[in-house]
Structure formats: C-alpha cells, structure tokens
PDB file of C-alpha atoms in Angstrom:
ATOM      1  CA  UNK A   1     -12.735-242.250 -63.318  1.00  0.00           C
ATOM      2  CA  UNK A   2     -12.493-245.617 -65.035  1.00  0.00           C
ATOM      3  CA  UNK A   3     -15.946-246.976 -65.128  1.00  0.00           C
ATOM      4  CA  UNK A   4     -14.944-249.905 -67.204  1.00  0.00           C
ATOM      5  CA  UNK A   5     -11.588-251.636 -66.447  1.00  0.00           C
ATOM      6  CA  UNK A   6      -9.609-254.215 -68.358  1.00  0.00           C
ATOM      7  CA  UNK A   7      -6.618-254.768 -66.244  1.00  0.00           C
ATOM      8  CA  UNK A   8      -4.731-257.063 -68.643  1.00  0.00           C
ATOM      9  CA  UNK A   9      -3.100-255.030 -71.593  1.00  0.00           C
ATOM     10  CA  UNK A  10      -2.192-258.302 -73.252  1.00  0.00           C
ATOM     11  CA  UNK A  11      -2.823-262.078 -73.375  1.00  0.00           C
ATOM     12  CA  UNK A  12      -1.060-264.737 -74.833  1.00  0.00           C
ATOM     13  CA  UNK A  13      -2.574-268.073 -75.727  1.00  0.00           C
ATOM     14  CA  UNK A  14      -1.695-271.364 -77.716  1.00  0.00           C
ATOM     15  CA  UNK A  15      -4.042-272.446 -80.318  1.00  0.00           C
ATOM     16  CA  UNK A  16      -6.589-274.796 -79.391  1.00  0.00           C
ATOM     17  CA  UNK A  17      -6.594-273.666 -75.574  1.00  0.00           C
ATOM     18  CA  UNK A  18      -8.930-271.376 -73.571  1.00  0.00           C
ATOM     19  CA  UNK A  19      -8.518-267.577 -73.574  1.00  0.00           C
ATOM     20  CA  UNK A  20     -10.039-265.978 -70.771  1.00  0.00           C
ATOM     21  CA  UNK A  21     -10.444-262.015 -71.111  1.00  0.00           C
ATOM     22  CA  UNK A  22     -11.488-260.161 -67.912  1.00  0.00           C
ATOM     23  CA  UNK A  23     -13.333-256.851 -67.339  1.00  0.00           C
ATOM     24  CA  UNK A  24     -14.433-254.959 -64.144  1.00  0.00           C
ATOM     25  CA  UNK A  25     -16.804-252.311 -63.841  1.00  0.00           C
ATOM     26  CA  UNK A  26     -17.920-249.761 -61.190  1.00  0.00           C
ATOM     27  CA  UNK A  27     -21.308-248.156 -62.739  1.00  0.00           C
ATOM     28  CA  UNK A  28     -24.236-249.943 -61.106  1.00  0.00           C
ATOM     29  CA  UNK A  29     -26.266-248.217 -63.602  1.00  0.00           C
ATOM     30  CA  UNK A  30     -25.027-250.427 -66.309  1.00  0.00           C
ATOM     31  CA  UNK A  31     -27.621-252.878 -67.701  1.00  0.00           C
ATOM     32  CA  UNK A  32     -25.930-254.271 -70.542  1.00  0.00           C
ATOM     33  CA  UNK A  33     -22.499-255.322 -71.562  1.00  0.00           C
ATOM     34  CA  UNK A  34     -20.753-255.974 -74.875  1.00  0.00           C
ATOM     35  CA  UNK A  35     -17.501-257.117 -76.170  1.00  0.00           C
ATOM     36  CA  UNK A  36     -15.877-255.827 -79.315  1.00  0.00           C
ATOM     37  CA  UNK A  37     -13.196-256.975 -81.318  1.00  0.00           C
ATOM     38  CA  UNK A  38     -10.605-254.877 -83.299  1.00  0.00           C
ATOM     39  CA  UNK A  39      -8.079-255.807 -86.015  1.00  0.00           C
ATOM     40  CA  UNK A  40      -5.559-253.252 -86.926  1.00  0.00           C
ATOM     41  CA  UNK A  41      -6.817-250.631 -89.234  1.00  0.00           C
ATOM     42  CA  UNK A  42     -10.290-251.590 -88.908  1.00  0.00           C
ATOM     43  CA  UNK A  43     -13.091-250.476 -86.729  1.00  0.00           C
ATOM     44  CA  UNK A  44     -14.329-252.448 -83.582  1.00  0.00           C
ATOM     45  CA  UNK A  45     -16.978-255.429 -84.673  1.00  0.00           C
ATOM     46  CA  UNK A  46     -19.532-256.396 -82.163  1.00  0.00           C
ATOM     47  CA  UNK A  47     -18.849-259.979 -80.886  1.00  0.00           C
ATOM     48  CA  UNK A  48     -21.059-260.816 -77.870  1.00  0.00           C
ATOM     49  CA  UNK A  49     -23.459-259.347 -75.095  1.00  0.00           C
ATOM     50  CA  UNK A  50     -25.162-259.825 -72.132  1.00  0.00           C
ATOM     51  CA  UNK A  51     -27.899-258.511 -70.339  1.00  0.00           C
ATOM     52  CA  UNK A  52     -27.651-257.812 -66.480  1.00  0.00           C
ATOM     53  CA  UNK A  53     -30.432-259.982 -65.835  1.00  0.00           C
ATOM     54  CA  UNK A  54     -28.489-262.952 -67.064  1.00  0.00           C
ATOM     55  CA  UNK A  55     -25.192-264.382 -65.934  1.00  0.00           C
ATOM     56  CA  UNK A  56     -23.991-266.378 -69.127  1.00  0.00           C
ATOM     57  CA  UNK A  57     -24.279-265.875 -72.950  1.00  0.00           C
ATOM     58  CA  UNK A  58     -22.843-268.309 -75.330  1.00  0.00           C
ATOM     59  CA  UNK A  59     -22.504-267.980 -79.079  1.00  0.00           C
ATOM     60  CA  UNK A  60     -20.392-270.664 -80.485  1.00  0.00           C
ATOM     61  CA  UNK A  61     -16.931-270.556 -79.490  1.00  0.00           C
ATOM     62  CA  UNK A  62     -17.484-267.398 -77.225  1.00  0.00           C
ATOM     63  CA  UNK A  63     -19.249-267.204 -73.936  1.00  0.00           C
ATOM     64  CA  UNK A  64     -19.418-264.319 -71.631  1.00  0.00           C
ATOM     65  CA  UNK A  65     -20.110-264.430 -67.830  1.00  0.00           C
ATOM     66  CA  UNK A  66     -21.342-261.982 -65.729  1.00  0.00           C
ATOM     67  CA  UNK A  67     -20.978-261.887 -61.896  1.00  0.00           C
ATOM     68  CA  UNK A  68     -23.097-258.699 -60.956  1.00  0.00           C
ATOM     69  CA  UNK A  69     -22.099-258.838 -57.198  1.00  0.00           C
ATOM     70  CA  UNK A  70     -18.617-258.700 -57.936  1.00  0.00           C
ATOM     71  CA  UNK A  71     -18.995-256.141 -60.926  1.00  0.00           C
ATOM     72  CA  UNK A  72     -17.098-258.583 -63.123  1.00  0.00           C
ATOM     73  CA  UNK A  73     -17.495-260.037 -66.421  1.00  0.00           C
ATOM     74  CA  UNK A  74     -15.202-262.447 -68.610  1.00  0.00           C
ATOM     75  CA  UNK A  75     -15.186-263.387 -72.030  1.00  0.00           C
ATOM     76  CA  UNK A  76     -13.971-267.139 -72.816  1.00  0.00           C
ATOM     77  CA  UNK A  77     -12.973-268.400 -75.971  1.00  0.00           C
ATOM     78  CA  UNK A  78     -12.920-272.097 -76.604  1.00  0.00           C
ATOM     79  CA  UNK A  79     -10.827-273.420 -78.686  1.00  0.00           C
ATOM     80  CA  UNK A  80      -8.877-270.454 -79.332  1.00  0.00           C
ATOM     81  CA  UNK A  81      -7.689-269.639 -82.943  1.00  0.00           C
ATOM     82  CA  UNK A  82      -4.917-267.664 -84.581  1.00  0.00           C
ATOM     83  CA  UNK A  83      -7.557-265.625 -86.168  1.00  0.00           C
ATOM     84  CA  UNK A  84      -8.889-264.592 -82.681  1.00  0.00           C
ATOM     85  CA  UNK A  85      -5.757-262.380 -82.360  1.00  0.00           C
ATOM     86  CA  UNK A  86      -6.889-259.048 -82.146  1.00  0.00           C
ATOM     87  CA  UNK A  87      -7.596-256.413 -79.363  1.00  0.00           C
ATOM     88  CA  UNK A  88     -10.965-256.962 -77.465  1.00  0.00           C
ATOM     89  CA  UNK A  89     -12.635-254.270 -75.879  1.00  0.00           C
ATOM     90  CA  UNK A  90     -15.297-254.549 -72.937  1.00  0.00           C
ATOM     91  CA  UNK A  91     -17.978-252.156 -72.863  1.00  0.00           C
ATOM     92  CA  UNK A  92     -21.026-251.290 -70.613  1.00  0.00           C
ATOM     93  CA  UNK A  93     -24.043-249.054 -71.338  1.00  0.00           C
ATOM     94  CA  UNK A  94     -27.548-248.290 -69.356  1.00  0.00           C
ATOM     95  CA  UNK A  95     -29.295-246.211 -67.245  1.00  0.00           C
ATOM     96  CA  UNK A  96     -29.358-242.741 -68.983  1.00  0.00           C
ATOM     97  CA  UNK A  97     -26.517-243.672 -71.053  1.00  0.00           C
ATOM     98  CA  UNK A  98     -27.175-244.508 -74.754  1.00  0.00           C
ATOM     99  CA  UNK A  99     -23.497-244.447 -75.543  1.00  0.00           C
ATOM    100  CA  UNK A 100     -21.134-247.174 -74.703  1.00  0.00           C
ATOM    101  CA  UNK A 101     -18.404-246.863 -71.913  1.00  0.00           C
ATOM    102  CA  UNK A 102     -15.298-248.864 -73.018  1.00  0.00           C
ATOM    103  CA  UNK A 103     -12.293-250.217 -71.163  1.00  0.00           C
ATOM    104  CA  UNK A 104      -8.884-249.762 -72.333  1.00  0.00           C
ATOM    105  CA  UNK A 105      -8.823-253.188 -74.226  1.00  0.00           C
ATOM    106  CA  UNK A 106      -6.813-256.528 -73.840  1.00  0.00           C
ATOM    107  CA  UNK A 107      -4.663-257.539 -77.052  1.00  0.00           C
ATOM    108  CA  UNK A 108      -5.000-261.210 -77.556  1.00  0.00           C
ATOM    109  CA  UNK A 109      -2.361-263.290 -79.225  1.00  0.00           C
ATOM    110  CA  UNK A 110      -3.194-266.807 -80.214  1.00  0.00           C
ATOM    111  CA  UNK A 111      -0.009-268.838 -81.194  1.00  0.00           C
ATOM    112  CA  UNK A 112      -0.075-271.794 -83.659  1.00  0.00           C
TER     113      UNK A 112
ATOM    114  CA  UNK B   1     -25.279-253.994 -97.931  1.00  0.00           C
ATOM    115  CA  UNK B   2     -22.804-251.155 -97.289  1.00  0.00           C
ATOM    116  CA  UNK B   3     -21.423-250.872 -93.735  1.00  0.00           C
ATOM    117  CA  UNK B   4     -20.335-247.588 -92.111  1.00  0.00           C
ATOM    118  CA  UNK B   5     -18.090-245.379 -94.131  1.00  0.00           C
ATOM    119  CA  UNK B   6     -15.866-242.653 -93.155  1.00  0.00           C
ATOM    120  CA  UNK B   7     -13.734-240.051 -95.101  1.00  0.00           C
ATOM    121  CA  UNK B   8     -11.030-239.187 -95.076  1.00  0.00           C
ATOM    122  CA  UNK B   9      -8.950-242.063 -93.584  1.00  0.00           C
ATOM    123  CA  UNK B  10      -5.952-240.339 -92.802  1.00  0.00           C
ATOM    124  CA  UNK B  11      -5.223-236.441 -92.419  1.00  0.00           C
ATOM    125  CA  UNK B  12      -2.710-234.172 -90.837  1.00  0.00           C
ATOM    126  CA  UNK B  13      -3.462-230.788 -89.610  1.00  0.00           C
ATOM    127  CA  UNK B  14      -1.347-228.285 -87.612  1.00  0.00           C
ATOM    128  CA  UNK B  15      -2.440-226.571 -84.203  1.00  0.00           C
ATOM    129  CA  UNK B  16      -5.068-223.958 -84.425  1.00  0.00           C
ATOM    130  CA  UNK B  17      -6.481-225.432 -87.675  1.00  0.00           C
ATOM    131  CA  UNK B  18     -10.130-226.833 -88.089  1.00  0.00           C
ATOM    132  CA  UNK B  19     -11.163-230.169 -89.387  1.00  0.00           C
ATOM    133  CA  UNK B  20     -14.149-231.862 -90.773  1.00  0.00           C
ATOM    134  CA  UNK B  21     -14.789-235.764 -90.741  1.00  0.00           C
ATOM    135  CA  UNK B  22     -17.433-237.494 -92.458  1.00  0.00           C
ATOM    136  CA  UNK B  23     -19.490-240.465 -91.927  1.00  0.00           C
ATOM    137  CA  UNK B  24     -22.337-242.428 -93.655  1.00  0.00           C
ATOM    138  CA  UNK B  25     -24.242-245.138 -91.558  1.00  0.00           C
ATOM    139  CA  UNK B  26     -25.000-248.454 -92.153  1.00  0.00           C
ATOM    140  CA  UNK B  27     -28.232-248.931 -94.431  1.00  0.00           C
ATOM    141  CA  UNK B  28     -31.218-248.766 -92.494  1.00  0.00           C
ATOM    142  CA  UNK B  29     -29.630-247.187 -89.436  1.00  0.00           C
ATOM    143  CA  UNK B  30     -30.518-243.482 -88.541  1.00  0.00           C
ATOM    144  CA  UNK B  31     -28.618-243.041 -85.340  1.00  0.00           C
ATOM    145  CA  UNK B  32     -24.910-241.897 -85.659  1.00  0.00           C
ATOM    146  CA  UNK B  33     -22.519-241.939 -82.950  1.00  0.00           C
ATOM    147  CA  UNK B  34     -18.847-240.523 -82.606  1.00  0.00           C
ATOM    148  CA  UNK B  35     -16.233-241.654 -80.597  1.00  0.00           C
ATOM    149  CA  UNK B  36     -12.326-240.705 -80.085  1.00  0.00           C
ATOM    150  CA  UNK B  37      -9.739-243.397 -79.596  1.00  0.00           C
ATOM    151  CA  UNK B  38      -6.396-242.072 -78.406  1.00  0.00           C
ATOM    152  CA  UNK B  39      -3.483-244.509 -78.594  1.00  0.00           C
ATOM    153  CA  UNK B  40      -3.575-247.245 -75.911  1.00  0.00           C
ATOM    154  CA  UNK B  41      -7.094-246.199 -74.832  1.00  0.00           C
ATOM    155  CA  UNK B  42     -10.664-247.522 -75.583  1.00  0.00           C
ATOM    156  CA  UNK B  43     -13.076-245.595 -77.634  1.00  0.00           C
ATOM    157  CA  UNK B  44     -14.509-242.306 -75.721  1.00  0.00           C
ATOM    158  CA  UNK B  45     -18.024-241.184 -76.663  1.00  0.00           C
ATOM    159  CA  UNK B  46     -18.217-237.793 -78.413  1.00  0.00           C
ATOM    160  CA  UNK B  47     -22.001-237.526 -78.945  1.00  0.00           C
ATOM    161  CA  UNK B  48     -24.946-239.033 -80.611  1.00  0.00           C
ATOM    162  CA  UNK B  49     -27.324-237.752 -83.307  1.00  0.00           C
ATOM    163  CA  UNK B  50     -30.705-238.844 -84.050  1.00  0.00           C
ATOM    164  CA  UNK B  51     -33.041-236.966 -86.028  1.00  0.00           C
ATOM    165  CA  UNK B  52     -30.649-234.236 -86.986  1.00  0.00           C
ATOM    166  CA  UNK B  53     -30.215-233.326 -83.388  1.00  0.00           C
ATOM    167  CA  UNK B  54     -27.368-234.090 -80.808  1.00  0.00           C
ATOM    168  CA  UNK B  55     -29.080-236.336 -78.304  1.00  0.00           C
ATOM    169  CA  UNK B  56     -26.277-236.949 -76.059  1.00  0.00           C
ATOM    170  CA  UNK B  57     -23.044-235.694 -75.394  1.00  0.00           C
ATOM    171  CA  UNK B  58     -19.997-236.961 -73.797  1.00  0.00           C
ATOM    172  CA  UNK B  59     -16.975-235.071 -71.904  1.00  0.00           C
ATOM    173  CA  UNK B  60     -15.820-233.016 -74.696  1.00  0.00           C
ATOM    174  CA  UNK B  61     -15.501-229.454 -75.123  1.00  0.00           C
ATOM    175  CA  UNK B  62     -17.369-226.945 -77.382  1.00  0.00           C
ATOM    176  CA  UNK B  63     -14.688-227.143 -79.926  1.00  0.00           C
ATOM    177  CA  UNK B  64     -16.077-230.535 -80.946  1.00  0.00           C
ATOM    178  CA  UNK B  65     -19.389-229.941 -82.876  1.00  0.00           C
ATOM    179  CA  UNK B  66     -21.535-231.978 -85.063  1.00  0.00           C
ATOM    180  CA  UNK B  67     -24.009-232.376 -87.851  1.00  0.00           C
ATOM    181  CA  UNK B  68     -26.642-234.706 -89.028  1.00  0.00           C
ATOM    182  CA  UNK B  69     -28.120-234.420 -92.418  1.00  0.00           C
ATOM    183  CA  UNK B  70     -31.646-235.943 -93.737  1.00  0.00           C
ATOM    184  CA  UNK B  71     -29.956-238.831 -95.335  1.00  0.00           C
ATOM    185  CA  UNK B  72     -28.617-239.576 -91.678  1.00  0.00           C
ATOM    186  CA  UNK B  73     -25.014-238.984 -92.733  1.00  0.00           C
ATOM    187  CA  UNK B  74     -23.026-236.892 -90.128  1.00  0.00           C
ATOM    188  CA  UNK B  75     -20.151-234.783 -89.896  1.00  0.00           C
ATOM    189  CA  UNK B  76     -17.616-234.214 -86.763  1.00  0.00           C
ATOM    190  CA  UNK B  77     -15.895-230.809 -86.673  1.00  0.00           C
ATOM    191  CA  UNK B  78     -13.001-230.050 -84.386  1.00  0.00           C
ATOM    192  CA  UNK B  79     -11.887-226.101 -84.223  1.00  0.00           C
ATOM    193  CA  UNK B  80      -8.837-224.946 -82.788  1.00  0.00           C
ATOM    194  CA  UNK B  81      -6.971-228.119 -82.842  1.00  0.00           C
ATOM    195  CA  UNK B  82      -4.687-229.121 -80.289  1.00  0.00           C
ATOM    196  CA  UNK B  83      -1.821-231.826 -80.256  1.00  0.00           C
ATOM    197  CA  UNK B  84      -4.031-233.759 -77.722  1.00  0.00           C
ATOM    198  CA  UNK B  85      -6.673-234.150 -80.390  1.00  0.00           C
ATOM    199  CA  UNK B  86      -4.514-236.601 -82.329  1.00  0.00           C
ATOM    200  CA  UNK B  87      -6.499-239.843 -82.561  1.00  0.00           C
ATOM    201  CA  UNK B  88      -8.581-242.374 -84.304  1.00  0.00           C
ATOM    202  CA  UNK B  89     -12.017-240.855 -84.749  1.00  0.00           C
ATOM    203  CA  UNK B  90     -14.872-243.496 -85.086  1.00  0.00           C
ATOM    204  CA  UNK B  91     -18.094-243.230 -86.328  1.00  0.00           C
ATOM    205  CA  UNK B  92     -20.966-245.990 -85.283  1.00  0.00           C
ATOM    206  CA  UNK B  93     -24.463-246.207 -86.538  1.00  0.00           C
ATOM    207  CA  UNK B  94     -27.352-248.060 -85.023  1.00  0.00           C
ATOM    208  CA  UNK B  95     -31.077-248.451 -84.936  1.00  0.00           C
ATOM    209  CA  UNK B  96     -32.893-245.843 -83.209  1.00  0.00           C
ATOM    210  CA  UNK B  97     -31.448-245.672 -80.782  1.00  0.00           C
ATOM    211  CA  UNK B  98     -30.931-249.225 -80.096  1.00  0.00           C
ATOM    212  CA  UNK B  99     -31.331-250.001 -76.432  1.00  0.00           C
ATOM    213  CA  UNK B 100     -28.912-252.931 -76.500  1.00  0.00           C
ATOM    214  CA  UNK B 101     -26.161-250.711 -77.369  1.00  0.00           C
ATOM    215  CA  UNK B 102     -24.929-252.723 -80.329  1.00  0.00           C
ATOM    216  CA  UNK B 103     -23.257-250.345 -82.447  1.00  0.00           C
ATOM    217  CA  UNK B 104     -21.820-250.941 -85.727  1.00  0.00           C
ATOM    218  CA  UNK B 105     -18.411-248.832 -86.451  1.00  0.00           C
ATOM    219  CA  UNK B 106     -16.494-247.597 -89.408  1.00  0.00           C
ATOM    220  CA  UNK B 107     -12.884-248.045 -89.969  1.00  0.00           C
ATOM    221  CA  UNK B 108     -12.308-244.531 -88.415  1.00  0.00           C
ATOM    222  CA  UNK B 109     -10.347-241.377 -89.368  1.00  0.00           C
ATOM    223  CA  UNK B 110      -6.972-240.856 -88.205  1.00  0.00           C
ATOM    224  CA  UNK B 111      -6.169-237.544 -87.437  1.00  0.00           C
ATOM    225  CA  UNK B 112      -2.528-236.363 -86.581  1.00  0.00           C
ATOM    226  CA  UNK B 113      -2.086-232.671 -85.358  1.00  0.00           C
ATOM    227  CA  UNK B 114       1.286-231.251 -85.733  1.00  0.00           C
TER     228      UNK B 114
END
C-alpha cells in the first residue's frame, strides 16, 4: 500500500522553463510534507517543506503547493537549471509517525 | 561542521552472512534513523534511535537490528542476509526528534548480497 505516490518516473524540461513535479498521498494523518533531491552517489538532501495548514511555501526558485482536499502536492521549479537534474522524492510525515514515508521519486532532466 | 558519515560505502556479502553498517550523525544531532533504498524505489524507514533506544520501527523483520551509542553514533546489523537485502542503506540524523521531519542523510552504504 503506497501512501505516497509519484506517478511520473521521469520528466524532461528545457533550461529556463518551469518544472512541475507531482505527488499524491493517501494517508490523512500526514501533517507535514517534504521534498528531497538526490544526485547519484549522494544521500538525499532536503529541498523544501510545507505544513498541512498551509497551501503554498516558496523558497527562491522552488515553490511547493498543497491541495489537501485532493491529497495532492506539487513542486514548481522556476526557472529550471541544468544543475537541477536529479531525482526528486516527495515524503510525508505526521500523526504517530516520526519517520518519513517516501514516494518512488521522479528523475528530472533539465536540458541546456 | 561534519555532516552525516557512513561506513563502509560499498560491501559485498553472501547469503546467510551478517553485516554491520555504521553511522555518525551530524554535529549537534542526537536522533538517528535508518532507511533502506532498493533499486528504483524511495527510501523505506527501518527504525529510529534516540537516547540509545529504538523509538520507532518500520515493517522490517527482526533480522534487522540496531544500536545507538552514548556519542549518538549508530550501527545497523542485518543477520541471515537474503538476496533481497541488496540495497542502499541510508542513515539520517535529526534533532530530537525533529517534529518537522527534516532529516540530514549520509551518502549511504551500498550492500550487495550474492
């Protein structure tokens, strides 16, 4: 039973354009969501998060949107840069869970 | 400021053997979590240690055990290795326990079971 789903295994975007990565969740107990970025041969690094009481959080080129009624969140990267090419993981946490529940990830390729 | 460090980075074992992986948390952190990342999957929570005790555990068999030392470093032990245990094992540290869920990950230990 996948509690966090990232249905797009890969995404290719031109440099300078917007990248939109999507994530769906099923667990209503989640009260905090995070995005992690992972380069090959490195551990995941925290990118941005959002509390369930908000619907938007912005940090520089990165914005996360949360639609609680649809149990859907998305990460927007504007403008996209070649250095953004990585695997992006969506994760949820909350309720009795102190751990993170990750999706399978979306591999983003930003082409020059 | 040292981040999360893990050792070894790569290792190869055969079925039935036992393995120990080690982790030193980021400076100032006292909570350590372990994750297993199989190929093509997201990291999956194994367990979390705080104050030298296992505080939470994911859906992993008892073959997976751990320990946290007084200096907050941690070990992950896997007994009776199976082919399916081949994966990247990630250690993550956090403040205590950080309710925002933000974790700092190490580079991982890649285990191959033959």
